[in-house]
Coordinates of N, CA and C in Angstrom, one line a residue:
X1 N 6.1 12.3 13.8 CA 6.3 11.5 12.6 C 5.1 11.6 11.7
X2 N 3.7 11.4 12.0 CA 2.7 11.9 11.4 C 2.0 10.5 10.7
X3 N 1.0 10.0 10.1 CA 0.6 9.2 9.3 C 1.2 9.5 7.9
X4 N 1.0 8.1 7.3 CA 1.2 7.6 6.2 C 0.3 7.3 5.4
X5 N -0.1 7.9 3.9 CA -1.0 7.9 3.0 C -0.6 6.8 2.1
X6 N -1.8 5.9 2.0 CA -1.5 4.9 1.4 C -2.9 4.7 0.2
X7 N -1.9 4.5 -1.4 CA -2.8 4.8 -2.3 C -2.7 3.3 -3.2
X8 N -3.7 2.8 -3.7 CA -3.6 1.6 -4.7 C -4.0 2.2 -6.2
X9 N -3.5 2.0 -6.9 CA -4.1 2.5 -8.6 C -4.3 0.9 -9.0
X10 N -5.8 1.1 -9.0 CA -7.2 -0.3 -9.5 C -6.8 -0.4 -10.6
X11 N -6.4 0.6 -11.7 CA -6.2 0.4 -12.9 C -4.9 -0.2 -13.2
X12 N -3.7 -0.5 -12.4 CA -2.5 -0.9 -12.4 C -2.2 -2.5 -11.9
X13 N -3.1 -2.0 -10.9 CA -3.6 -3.6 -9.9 C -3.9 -4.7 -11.0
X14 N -3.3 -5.9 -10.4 CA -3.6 -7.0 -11.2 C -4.6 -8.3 -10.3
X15 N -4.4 -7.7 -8.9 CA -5.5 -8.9 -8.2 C -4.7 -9.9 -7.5
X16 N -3.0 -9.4 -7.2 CA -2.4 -10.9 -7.0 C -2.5 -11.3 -5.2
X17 N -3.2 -10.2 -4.4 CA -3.4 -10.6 -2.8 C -2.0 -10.5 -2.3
X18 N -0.7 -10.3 -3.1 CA 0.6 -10.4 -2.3 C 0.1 -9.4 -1.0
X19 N -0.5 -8.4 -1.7 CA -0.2 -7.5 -0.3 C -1.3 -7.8 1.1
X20 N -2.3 -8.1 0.6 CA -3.1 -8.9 1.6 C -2.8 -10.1 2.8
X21 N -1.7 -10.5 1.6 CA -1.1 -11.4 2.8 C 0.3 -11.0 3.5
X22 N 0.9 -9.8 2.8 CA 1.8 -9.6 3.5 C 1.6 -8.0 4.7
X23 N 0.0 -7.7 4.4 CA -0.3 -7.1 4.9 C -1.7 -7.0 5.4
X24 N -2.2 -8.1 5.9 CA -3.6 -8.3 5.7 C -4.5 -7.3 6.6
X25 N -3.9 -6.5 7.4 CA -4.8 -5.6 8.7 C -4.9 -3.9 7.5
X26 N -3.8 -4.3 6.8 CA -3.8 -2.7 5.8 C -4.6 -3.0 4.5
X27 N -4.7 -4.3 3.8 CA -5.3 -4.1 2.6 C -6.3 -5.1 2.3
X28 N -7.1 -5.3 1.3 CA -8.4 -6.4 1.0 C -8.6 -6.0 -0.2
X29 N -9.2 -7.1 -0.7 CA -9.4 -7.2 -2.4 C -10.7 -7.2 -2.1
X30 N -11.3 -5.9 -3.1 CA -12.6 -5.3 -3.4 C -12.6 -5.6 -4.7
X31 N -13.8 -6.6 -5.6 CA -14.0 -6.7 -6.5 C -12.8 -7.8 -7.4
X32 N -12.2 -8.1 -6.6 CA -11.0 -9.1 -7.2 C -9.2 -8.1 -7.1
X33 N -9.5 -6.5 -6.3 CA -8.7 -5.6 -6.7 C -7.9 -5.2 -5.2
X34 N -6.6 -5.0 -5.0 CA -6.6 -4.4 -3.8 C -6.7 -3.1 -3.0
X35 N -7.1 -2.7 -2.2 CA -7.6 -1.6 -1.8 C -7.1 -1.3 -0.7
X36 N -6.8 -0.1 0.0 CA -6.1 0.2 1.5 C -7.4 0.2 2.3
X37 N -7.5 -1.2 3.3 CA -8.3 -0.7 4.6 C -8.8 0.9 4.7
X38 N -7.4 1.4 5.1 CA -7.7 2.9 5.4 C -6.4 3.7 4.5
X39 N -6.8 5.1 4.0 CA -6.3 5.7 2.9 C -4.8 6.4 4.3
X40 N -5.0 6.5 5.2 CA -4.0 7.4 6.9 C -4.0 6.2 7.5
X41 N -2.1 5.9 8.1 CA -2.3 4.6 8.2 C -1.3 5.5 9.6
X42 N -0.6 4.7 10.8 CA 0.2 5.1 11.6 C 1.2 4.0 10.6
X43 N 2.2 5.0 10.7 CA 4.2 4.4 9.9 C 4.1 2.8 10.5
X44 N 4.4 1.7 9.7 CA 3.8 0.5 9.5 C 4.9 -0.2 8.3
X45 N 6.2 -0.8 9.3 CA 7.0 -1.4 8.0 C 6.1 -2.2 7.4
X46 N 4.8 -2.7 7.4 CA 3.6 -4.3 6.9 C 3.3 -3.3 5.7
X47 N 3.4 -2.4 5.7 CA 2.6 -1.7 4.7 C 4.0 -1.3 3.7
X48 N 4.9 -0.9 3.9 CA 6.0 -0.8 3.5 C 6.7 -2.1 2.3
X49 N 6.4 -2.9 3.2 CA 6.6 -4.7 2.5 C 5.6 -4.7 1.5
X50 N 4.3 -4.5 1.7 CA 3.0 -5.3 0.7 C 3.4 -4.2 -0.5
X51 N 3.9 -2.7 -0.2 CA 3.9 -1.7 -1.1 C 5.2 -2.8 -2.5
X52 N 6.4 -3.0 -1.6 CA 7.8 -3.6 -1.8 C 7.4 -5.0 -2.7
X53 N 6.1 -5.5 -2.2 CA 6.1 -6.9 -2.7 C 5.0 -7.2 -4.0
X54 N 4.1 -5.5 -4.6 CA 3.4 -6.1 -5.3 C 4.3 -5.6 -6.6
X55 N 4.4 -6.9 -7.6 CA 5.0 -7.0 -8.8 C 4.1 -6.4 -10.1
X56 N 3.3 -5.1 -9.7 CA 2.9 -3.9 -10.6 C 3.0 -2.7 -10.2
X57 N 3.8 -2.7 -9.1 CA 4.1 -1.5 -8.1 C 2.8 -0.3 -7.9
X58 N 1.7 -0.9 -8.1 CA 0.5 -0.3 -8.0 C 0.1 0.5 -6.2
X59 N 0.9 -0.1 -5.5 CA 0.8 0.8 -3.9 C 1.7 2.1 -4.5
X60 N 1.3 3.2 -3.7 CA 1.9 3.8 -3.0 C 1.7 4.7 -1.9
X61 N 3.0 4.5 -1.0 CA 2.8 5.0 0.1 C 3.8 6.7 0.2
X62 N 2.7 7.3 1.1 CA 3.6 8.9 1.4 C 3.8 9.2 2.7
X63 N 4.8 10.1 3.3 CA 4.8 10.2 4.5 C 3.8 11.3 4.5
X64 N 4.1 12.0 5.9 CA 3.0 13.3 6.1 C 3.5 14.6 5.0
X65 N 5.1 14.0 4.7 CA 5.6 15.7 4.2 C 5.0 15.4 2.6
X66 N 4.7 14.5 2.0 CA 4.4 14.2 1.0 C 5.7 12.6 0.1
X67 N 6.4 12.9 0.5 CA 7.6 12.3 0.2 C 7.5 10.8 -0.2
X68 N 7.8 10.0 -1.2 CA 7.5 8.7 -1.5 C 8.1 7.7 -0.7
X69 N 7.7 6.9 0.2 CA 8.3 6.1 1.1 C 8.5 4.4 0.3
X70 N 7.6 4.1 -0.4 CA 7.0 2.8 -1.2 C 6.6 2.7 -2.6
X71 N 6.8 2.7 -3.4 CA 8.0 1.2 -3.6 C 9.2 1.9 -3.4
X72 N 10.2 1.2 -3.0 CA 11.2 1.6 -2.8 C 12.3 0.8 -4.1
X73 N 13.3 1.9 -4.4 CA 14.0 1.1 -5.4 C 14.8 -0.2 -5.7

């Protein structure tokens, strides 16, 4: 199945923690901003959700093949 690449765009981010709290082991606000713990995560629906739940769609997540898993439409 492979890891999952998980990216935040700082410049899109607005600061709102949804994903922190709906994923608090994968993300943390650096500077007021959120950031992935780790950029290779193991396939993780928590990560899937906080991608799903931030309202600037600033996550995104990839599989190993490259393929957009998050935000989902």
């Amino acid at each position: 199945m492979g890891n999952w690449t998980v990216g935040v765009d700082r410049d899109t981010c607005i600061g709102t923690g949804m994903c922190t709290s709906t994923a608090p082991a994968r993300f943390r606000l650096v500077d007021g901003l959120a950031s992935p713990v780790d950029e290779s995560v193991e396939p993780d629906d928590a990560v899937l959700d906080a991608a799903d739940s931030c309202p600037m769609e600033a996550i995104l997540v990839r599989d190993s093949a490259g393929s957009v898993l998050a935000p989902r439409d």
